[in-house]
N, CA and C atoms as an extended XYZ file, in Angstrom:
396
Properties=species:S:1:pos:R:3:atomname:S:1:resname:S:1:resid:I:1 pbc="F F F"
N         0.839       -1.177        0.000 N   UNK     1
C         0.000        0.000        0.000 CA  UNK     1
C         0.884        1.241        0.000 C   UNK     1
N         0.556        2.201       -0.849 N   UNK     2
C         1.350        3.425       -0.970 CA  UNK     2
C         1.131        4.327        0.244 C   UNK     2
N         2.192        5.008        0.707 N   UNK     3
C         2.024        5.915        1.843 CA  UNK     3
C         1.123        7.097        1.462 C   UNK     3
N         0.417        7.633        2.456 N   UNK     4
C        -0.480        8.770        2.237 CA  UNK     4
C         0.346       10.050        2.208 C   UNK     4
N         0.106       10.871        1.192 N   UNK     5
C         0.759       12.167        1.078 CA  UNK     5
C         0.400       12.979        2.320 C   UNK     5
N         1.380       13.587        2.979 N   UNK     6
C         1.151       14.337        4.216 CA  UNK     6
C         0.130       15.451        4.022 C   UNK     6
N         0.075       16.068        2.845 N   UNK     7
C        -0.886       17.132        2.608 CA  UNK     7
C        -2.317       16.604        2.525 C   UNK     7
N        -2.517       15.338        2.267 N   UNK     8
C        -3.850       14.743        2.163 CA  UNK     8
C        -4.471       14.500        3.532 C   UNK     8
N        -3.690       14.677        4.594 N   UNK     9
C        -4.211       14.461        5.940 CA  UNK     9
C        -4.963       15.678        6.463 C   UNK     9
N        -5.030       16.736        5.689 N   UNK    10
C        -5.708       17.950        6.122 CA  UNK    10
C        -7.211       17.792        6.023 C   UNK    10
N        -7.914       18.533        6.844 N   UNK    11
C        -9.365       18.508        6.860 CA  UNK    11
C        -9.902       19.446        5.795 C   UNK    11
N       -10.793       18.970        4.945 N   UNK    12
C       -11.452       19.804        3.948 CA  UNK    12
C       -12.822       20.196        4.480 C   UNK    12
N       -13.072       21.486        4.591 N   UNK    13
C       -14.328       21.967        5.124 CA  UNK    13
C       -15.331       22.237        4.022 C   UNK    13
N       -14.884       22.723        2.876 N   UNK    14
C       -15.824       23.151        1.850 CA  UNK    14
C       -15.189       23.088        0.477 C   UNK    14
N       -16.030       22.937       -0.524 N   UNK    15
C       -15.610       23.099       -1.915 CA  UNK    15
C       -16.298       24.375       -2.373 C   UNK    15
N       -15.563       25.437       -2.553 N   UNK    16
C       -16.134       26.748       -2.808 CA  UNK    16
C       -15.256       27.522       -3.778 C   UNK    16
N       -15.873       28.462       -4.491 N   UNK    17
C       -15.101       29.337       -5.372 CA  UNK    17
C       -14.145       30.220       -4.586 C   UNK    17
N       -14.394       30.389       -3.293 N   UNK    18
C       -13.542       31.208       -2.443 CA  UNK    18
C       -12.249       30.486       -2.068 C   UNK    18
N       -12.132       29.214       -2.416 N   UNK    19
C       -10.979       28.404       -2.030 CA  UNK    19
C       -10.135       28.112       -3.257 C   UNK    19
N        -8.831       28.274       -3.102 N   UNK    20
C        -7.895       27.945       -4.168 CA  UNK    20
C        -7.352       26.551       -3.905 C   UNK    20
N        -7.347       25.691       -4.926 N   UNK    21
C        -6.841       24.340       -4.740 CA  UNK    21
C        -5.437       24.219       -5.317 C   UNK    21
N        -4.693       23.242       -4.823 N   UNK    22
C        -3.351       22.966       -5.319 CA  UNK    22
C        -3.395       21.729       -6.194 C   UNK    22
N        -2.539       21.671       -7.191 N   UNK    23
C        -2.414       20.483       -8.024 CA  UNK    23
C        -3.513       20.391       -9.073 C   UNK    23
N        -3.405       19.379       -9.922 N   UNK    24
C        -4.379       19.233      -10.996 CA  UNK    24
C        -5.284       18.024      -10.794 C   UNK    24
N        -5.220       17.366       -9.644 N   UNK    25
C        -6.048       16.177       -9.444 CA  UNK    25
C        -7.462       16.521       -8.957 C   UNK    25
N        -7.701       17.784       -8.579 N   UNK    26
C        -9.029       18.286       -8.217 CA  UNK    26
C        -9.723       17.420       -7.162 C   UNK    26
N        -8.965       16.968       -6.162 N   UNK    27
C        -9.559       16.158       -5.101 CA  UNK    27
C        -9.834       16.982       -3.848 C   UNK    27
N        -9.808       18.283       -3.959 N   UNK    28
C       -10.210       19.126       -2.848 CA  UNK    28
C        -9.139       19.453       -1.829 C   UNK    28
N        -7.872       19.386       -2.190 N   UNK    29
C        -6.814       19.809       -1.281 CA  UNK    29
C        -6.819       21.334       -1.262 C   UNK    29
N        -7.182       21.920       -0.140 N   UNK    30
C        -7.335       23.359       -0.053 CA  UNK    30
C        -6.057       24.002        0.445 C   UNK    30
N        -5.644       25.048       -0.235 N   UNK    31
C        -4.438       25.749        0.166 CA  UNK    31
C        -4.777       26.938        1.062 C   UNK    31
N        -5.480       27.906        0.526 N   UNK    32
C        -5.827       29.110        1.276 CA  UNK    32
C        -7.179       29.618        0.802 C   UNK    32
N        -7.828       30.393        1.649 N   UNK    33
C        -9.038       31.059        1.206 CA  UNK    33
C        -8.625       32.359        0.541 C   UNK    33
N        -9.422       32.811       -0.423 N   UNK    34
C        -9.073       34.041       -1.128 CA  UNK    34
C        -9.456       35.276       -0.324 C   UNK    34
N       -10.280       35.113        0.691 N   UNK    35
C       -10.658       36.233        1.549 CA  UNK    35
C       -10.187       35.994        2.957 C   UNK    35
N       -10.336       37.001        3.806 N   UNK    36
C        -9.891       36.870        5.171 CA  UNK    36
C       -10.962       36.366        6.120 C   UNK    36
N       -12.180       36.165        5.639 N   UNK    37
C       -13.292       35.810        6.509 CA  UNK    37
C       -13.721       34.375        6.269 C   UNK    37
N       -13.704       33.564        7.304 N   UNK    38
C       -14.113       32.169        7.219 CA  UNK    38
C       -15.531       32.026        6.677 C   UNK    38
N       -16.389       32.966        6.986 N   UNK    39
C       -17.784       32.893        6.551 CA  UNK    39
C       -17.920       32.953        5.029 C   UNK    39
N       -16.907       33.483        4.333 N   UNK    40
C       -16.926       33.532        2.861 CA  UNK    40
C       -16.923       32.144        2.237 C   UNK    40
N       -16.517       31.122        2.994 N   UNK    41
C       -16.496       29.758        2.464 CA  UNK    41
C       -17.899       29.172        2.305 C   UNK    41
N       -18.892       29.840        2.880 N   UNK    42
C       -20.260       29.320        2.863 CA  UNK    42
C       -21.224       30.367        2.306 C   UNK    42
N       -21.060       30.755        1.033 N   UNK    43
C       -21.866       31.852        0.483 CA  UNK    43
C       -23.353       31.534        0.347 C   UNK    43
N       -23.737       30.274        0.234 N   UNK    44
C       -25.136       29.913        0.019 CA  UNK    44
C       -25.840       29.458        1.292 C   UNK    44
N       -25.209       29.644        2.437 N   UNK    45
C       -25.784       29.200        3.695 CA  UNK    45
C       -26.706       30.265        4.272 C   UNK    45
N       -27.678       29.798        5.042 N   UNK    46
C       -28.603       30.718        5.693 CA  UNK    46
C       -27.967       31.352        6.912 C   UNK    46
N       -27.924       30.605        8.013 N   UNK    47
C       -27.342       31.117        9.244 CA  UNK    47
C       -25.980       30.481        9.466 C   UNK    47
N       -25.036       31.296        9.922 N   UNK    48
C       -23.689       30.786       10.157 CA  UNK    48
C       -22.995       31.640       11.212 C   UNK    48
N       -22.123       30.982       11.970 N   UNK    49
C       -21.339       31.703       12.964 CA  UNK    49
C       -20.123       30.892       13.363 C   UNK    49
N       -19.109       31.601       13.805 N   UNK    50
C       -17.883       30.985       14.281 CA  UNK    50
C       -17.444       31.740       15.527 C   UNK    50
N       -17.033       30.988       16.541 N   UNK    51
C       -16.486       31.598       17.744 CA  UNK    51
C       -15.264       30.784       18.151 C   UNK    51
N       -14.239       31.464       18.587 N   UNK    52
C       -13.026       30.766       18.994 CA  UNK    52
C       -12.188       31.615       19.918 C   UNK    52
N       -11.210       30.990       20.511 N   UNK    53
C       -10.328       31.676       21.438 CA  UNK    53
C        -9.405       32.656       20.745 C   UNK    53
N        -8.967       33.642       21.504 N   UNK    54
C        -8.015       34.644       21.028 CA  UNK    54
C        -6.978       34.868       22.126 C   UNK    54
N        -5.812       35.388       21.745 N   UNK    55
C        -4.761       35.651       22.731 CA  UNK    55
C        -5.156       36.804       23.633 C   UNK    55
N        -4.879       36.658       24.902 N   UNK    56
C        -5.134       37.730       25.862 CA  UNK    56
C        -4.106       38.840       25.667 C   UNK    56
N        -4.521       40.062       25.967 N   UNK    57
C        -3.637       41.217       25.803 CA  UNK    57
C        -2.517       41.232       26.843 C   UNK    57
N        -2.761       40.631       27.987 N   UNK    58
C        -1.758       40.629       29.046 CA  UNK    58
C        -1.988       39.453       29.982 C   UNK    58
N        -1.347       39.473       31.147 N   UNK    59
C        -1.516       38.380       32.100 CA  UNK    59
C        -2.982       38.253       32.542 C   UNK    59
N        -3.400       37.012       32.798 N   UNK    60
C        -4.759       36.757       33.263 CA  UNK    60
C        -4.722       36.215       34.685 C   UNK    60
N        -5.785       36.468       35.429 N   UNK    61
C        -5.926       35.926       36.781 CA  UNK    61
C        -6.475       34.512       36.695 C   UNK    61
N        -6.365       33.758       37.781 N   UNK    62
C        -6.877       32.406       37.836 CA  UNK    62
C        -8.369       32.340       37.556 C   UNK    62
N        -8.766       31.404       36.736 N   UNK    63
C       -10.151       31.143       36.327 CA  UNK    63
C       -10.779       32.269       35.512 C   UNK    63
N        -9.952       33.172       34.987 N   UNK    64
C       -10.471       34.224       34.112 CA  UNK    64
C       -10.900       33.609       32.784 C   UNK    64
N       -11.994       34.119       32.209 N   UNK    65
C       -12.498       33.614       30.930 CA  UNK    65
C       -11.530       33.893       29.796 C   UNK    65
N       -11.482       32.971       28.840 N   UNK    66
C       -10.683       33.128       27.627 CA  UNK    66
C       -11.275       34.253       26.791 C   UNK    66
N       -10.425       35.080       26.220 N   UNK    67
C       -10.867       36.093       25.267 CA  UNK    67
C       -11.334       35.366       24.004 C   UNK    67
N       -12.438       35.810       23.400 N   UNK    68
C       -12.977       35.126       22.230 CA  UNK    68
C       -13.161       36.087       21.062 C   UNK    68
N       -13.185       35.504       19.852 N   UNK    69
C       -13.505       36.238       18.626 CA  UNK    69
C       -14.757       35.613       18.035 C   UNK    69
N       -15.704       36.436       17.618 N   UNK    70
C       -16.968       35.971       17.070 CA  UNK    70
C       -17.145       36.515       15.661 C   UNK    70
N       -17.550       35.638       14.738 N   UNK    71
C       -17.894       36.049       13.375 CA  UNK    71
C       -19.286       35.518       13.067 C   UNK    71
N       -20.061       36.291       12.356 N   UNK    72
C       -21.367       35.829       11.921 CA  UNK    72
C       -22.476       36.172       12.894 C   UNK    72
N       -23.525       35.360       12.878 N   UNK    73
C       -24.753       35.563       13.638 CA  UNK    73
C       -24.530       35.247       15.114 C   UNK    73
N       -24.415       36.288       15.950 N   UNK    74
C       -24.074       36.086       17.365 CA  UNK    74
C       -25.172       35.380       18.150 C   UNK    74
N       -26.415       35.386       17.689 N   UNK    75
C       -27.517       34.739       18.403 CA  UNK    75
C       -27.735       33.288       17.963 C   UNK    75
N       -27.041       32.843       16.922 N   UNK    76
C       -27.255       31.510       16.353 CA  UNK    76
C       -26.883       30.399       17.328 C   UNK    76
N       -25.836       30.584       18.109 N   UNK    77
C       -25.345       29.545       19.020 CA  UNK    77
C       -26.413       29.150       20.037 C   UNK    77
N       -27.144       30.117       20.556 N   UNK    78
C       -28.176       29.825       21.552 CA  UNK    78
C       -29.286       28.956       20.971 C   UNK    78
N       -29.583       29.097       19.690 N   UNK    79
C       -30.640       28.283       19.076 CA  UNK    79
C       -30.215       26.833       18.923 C   UNK    79
N       -28.931       26.544       18.982 N   UNK    80
C       -28.403       25.182       18.858 CA  UNK    80
C       -28.168       24.532       20.215 C   UNK    80
N       -28.469       25.242       21.298 N   UNK    81
C       -28.307       24.741       22.661 CA  UNK    81
C       -26.863       24.304       22.923 C   UNK    81
N       -25.929       25.131       22.490 N   UNK    82
C       -24.503       24.876       22.680 CA  UNK    82
C       -23.932       25.996       23.543 C   UNK    82
N       -23.198       25.617       24.553 N   UNK    83
C       -22.511       26.579       25.393 CA  UNK    83
C       -21.033       26.246       25.431 C   UNK    83
N       -20.230       27.136       25.969 N   UNK    84
C       -18.788       26.890       26.048 CA  UNK    84
C       -18.219       27.621       27.254 C   UNK    84
N       -17.106       27.122       27.729 N   UNK    85
C       -16.339       27.779       28.787 CA  UNK    85
C       -14.876       27.421       28.580 C   UNK    85
N       -14.023       28.396       28.692 N   UNK    86
C       -12.579       28.176       28.607 CA  UNK    86
C       -11.950       29.138       29.605 C   UNK    86
N       -11.410       28.602       30.663 N   UNK    87
C       -10.889       29.434       31.745 CA  UNK    87
C        -9.424       29.111       32.025 C   UNK    87
N        -8.699       30.140       32.424 N   UNK    88
C        -7.291       29.979       32.783 CA  UNK    88
C        -7.184       29.194       34.091 C   UNK    88
N        -6.131       28.402       34.197 N   UNK    89
C        -5.861       27.668       35.436 CA  UNK    89
C        -5.240       28.566       36.497 C   UNK    89
N        -4.758       27.961       37.561 N   UNK    90
C        -4.252       28.734       38.698 CA  UNK    90
C        -2.759       29.039       38.664 C   UNK    90
N        -1.995       28.450       37.752 N   UNK    91
C        -0.553       28.731       37.710 CA  UNK    91
C        -0.333       30.196       37.327 C   UNK    91
N         0.217       31.015       38.233 N   UNK    92
C         0.339       32.454       37.954 CA  UNK    92
C         1.317       32.771       36.816 C   UNK    92
N         2.323       31.930       36.620 N   UNK    93
C         3.335       32.201       35.588 CA  UNK    93
C         2.901       31.748       34.198 C   UNK    93
N         1.798       31.035       34.106 N   UNK    94
C         1.387       30.443       32.842 CA  UNK    94
C         0.123       31.101       32.303 C   UNK    94
N         0.087       31.418       30.995 N   UNK    95
C        -1.147       31.936       30.403 CA  UNK    95
C        -2.160       30.799       30.217 C   UNK    95
N        -3.363       31.136       29.795 N   UNK    96
C        -4.349       30.107       29.466 CA  UNK    96
C        -3.832       29.357       28.247 C   UNK    96
N        -3.467       28.104       28.419 N   UNK    97
C        -2.859       27.337       27.341 CA  UNK    97
C        -3.868       26.580       26.496 C   UNK    97
N        -5.129       26.666       26.846 N   UNK    98
C        -6.153       25.948       26.101 CA  UNK    98
C        -6.787       26.862       25.061 C   UNK    98
N        -7.391       26.249       24.063 N   UNK    99
C        -8.074       27.011       23.027 CA  UNK    99
C        -9.219       26.171       22.493 C   UNK    99
N       -10.097       26.784       21.715 N   UNK   100
C       -11.269       26.083       21.190 CA  UNK   100
C       -11.830       26.833       19.997 C   UNK   100
N       -12.686       26.180       19.252 N   UNK   101
C       -13.507       26.876       18.262 CA  UNK   101
C       -14.831       26.147       18.099 C   UNK   101
N       -15.834       26.895       17.671 N   UNK   102
C       -17.141       26.364       17.306 CA  UNK   102
C       -17.482       26.974       15.961 C   UNK   102
N       -17.778       26.138       14.988 N   UNK   103
C       -18.214       26.594       13.669 CA  UNK   103
C       -19.582       25.987       13.427 C   UNK   103
N       -20.592       26.815       13.226 N   UNK   104
C       -21.955       26.339       13.003 CA  UNK   104
C       -22.473       26.958       11.717 C   UNK   104
N       -22.877       26.109       10.771 N   UNK   105
C       -23.428       26.557        9.495 CA  UNK   105
C       -24.721       25.789        9.263 C   UNK   105
N       -25.852       26.513        9.266 N   UNK   106
C       -27.171       25.892        9.137 CA  UNK   106
C       -27.293       24.739       10.141 C   UNK   106
N       -27.481       23.520        9.686 N   UNK   107
C       -27.648       22.373       10.582 CA  UNK   107
C       -26.343       21.609       10.821 C   UNK   107
N       -25.240       22.110       10.319 N   UNK   108
C       -23.945       21.432       10.396 CA  UNK   108
C       -23.050       22.172       11.392 C   UNK   108
N       -22.308       21.428       12.205 N   UNK   109
C       -21.407       22.056       13.157 CA  UNK   109
C       -20.088       21.319       13.263 C   UNK   109
N       -19.039       22.057       13.592 N   UNK   110
C       -17.727       21.466       13.833 CA  UNK   110
C       -17.166       22.143       15.084 C   UNK   110
N       -16.587       21.322       15.960 N   UNK   111
C       -16.117       21.805       17.245 CA  UNK   111
C       -14.688       21.325       17.472 C   UNK   111
N       -13.855       22.184       18.043 N   UNK   112
C       -12.478       21.803       18.331 CA  UNK   112
C       -12.063       22.270       19.715 C   UNK   112
N       -11.323       21.417       20.418 N   UNK   113
C       -10.774       21.742       21.733 CA  UNK   113
C        -9.292       21.402       21.699 C   UNK   113
N        -8.452       22.344       22.134 N   UNK   114
C        -7.008       22.179       22.040 CA  UNK   114
C        -6.401       22.417       23.418 C   UNK   114
N        -5.739       21.408       23.951 N   UNK   115
C        -5.194       21.419       25.299 CA  UNK   115
C        -3.683       21.626       25.226 C   UNK   115
N        -3.228       22.852       25.516 N   UNK   116
C        -1.808       23.168       25.432 CA  UNK   116
C        -1.057       22.740       26.676 C   UNK   116
N         0.202       22.316       26.481 N   UNK   117
C         1.072       21.903       27.593 CA  UNK   117
C         2.472       22.453       27.363 C   UNK   117
N         3.196       22.656       28.433 N   UNK   118
C         4.593       23.083       28.343 CA  UNK   118
C         4.744       24.585       28.207 C   UNK   118
N         5.984       25.053       28.101 N   UNK   119
C         6.247       26.490       28.086 CA  UNK   119
C         5.625       27.226       26.890 C   UNK   119
N         5.398       26.526       25.780 N   UNK   120
C         4.803       27.161       24.592 CA  UNK   120
C         3.456       26.547       24.236 C   UNK   120
N         2.803       25.899       25.189 N   UNK   121
C         1.532       25.230       24.929 CA  UNK   121
C         0.455       26.167       24.429 C   UNK   121
N         0.447       27.406       24.929 N   UNK   122
C        -0.547       28.381       24.486 CA  UNK   122
C        -0.328       28.761       23.023 C   UNK   122
N         0.926       28.838       22.589 N   UNK   123
C         1.221       29.156       21.186 CA  UNK   123
C         0.789       28.018       20.259 C   UNK   123
N         1.027       26.778       20.684 N   UNK   124
C         0.672       25.626       19.871 CA  UNK   124
C        -0.843       25.518       19.735 C   UNK   124
N        -1.583       25.637       20.842 N   UNK   125
C        -3.045       25.506       20.764 CA  UNK   125
C        -3.652       26.642       19.941 C   UNK   125
N        -3.114       27.863       20.046 N   UNK   126
C        -3.600       28.971       19.220 CA  UNK   126
C        -3.310       28.726       17.743 C   UNK   126
N        -2.107       28.223       17.435 N   UNK   127
C        -1.742       27.925       16.048 CA  UNK   127
C        -2.698       26.891       15.426 C   UNK   127
N        -2.959       25.826       16.168 N   UNK   128
C        -3.861       24.785       15.662 CA  UNK   128
C        -5.261       25.347       15.457 C   UNK   128
N        -5.727       26.141       16.407 N   UNK   129
C        -7.046       26.769       16.297 CA  UNK   129
C        -7.143       27.619       15.033 C   UNK   129
N        -6.171       28.451       14.779 N   UNK   130
C        -6.227       29.378       13.650 CA  UNK   130
C        -5.961       28.715       12.308 C   UNK   130
N        -5.271       27.570       12.305 N   UNK   131
C        -4.884       26.950       11.047 CA  UNK   131
C        -5.681       25.699       10.691 C   UNK   131
N        -6.519       25.227       11.604 N   UNK   132
C        -7.331       24.060       11.285 CA  UNK   132
C        -8.396       24.461       10.294 C   UNK   132
């Protein structure tokens, strides 16, 4: 059995004119979106929203809520009966190393939770959140 190309292990969210593909095999390997807004990937959808963690501007206190970024319909999440919480732990020298995202488009949803560890765990979980 032939090994799987490392680029084929990526998650494909949409086939859209807003997405540029790589290669000539047209199997949906997505490189980048042509716009800066994730919501552009779903031009024919009715209701859509995305919420995810963002880096804090400075040090956070224990159990402080994660700063979040919201795109799309801010009231849509409540209609899906989905809630979230992401709070900093008690280690004073460490930032909130966890991250998350919620993407909801019409009746379809995708959720991610990223648990950072170590001195750069917050950077890794943020990177995965922003690049998934």
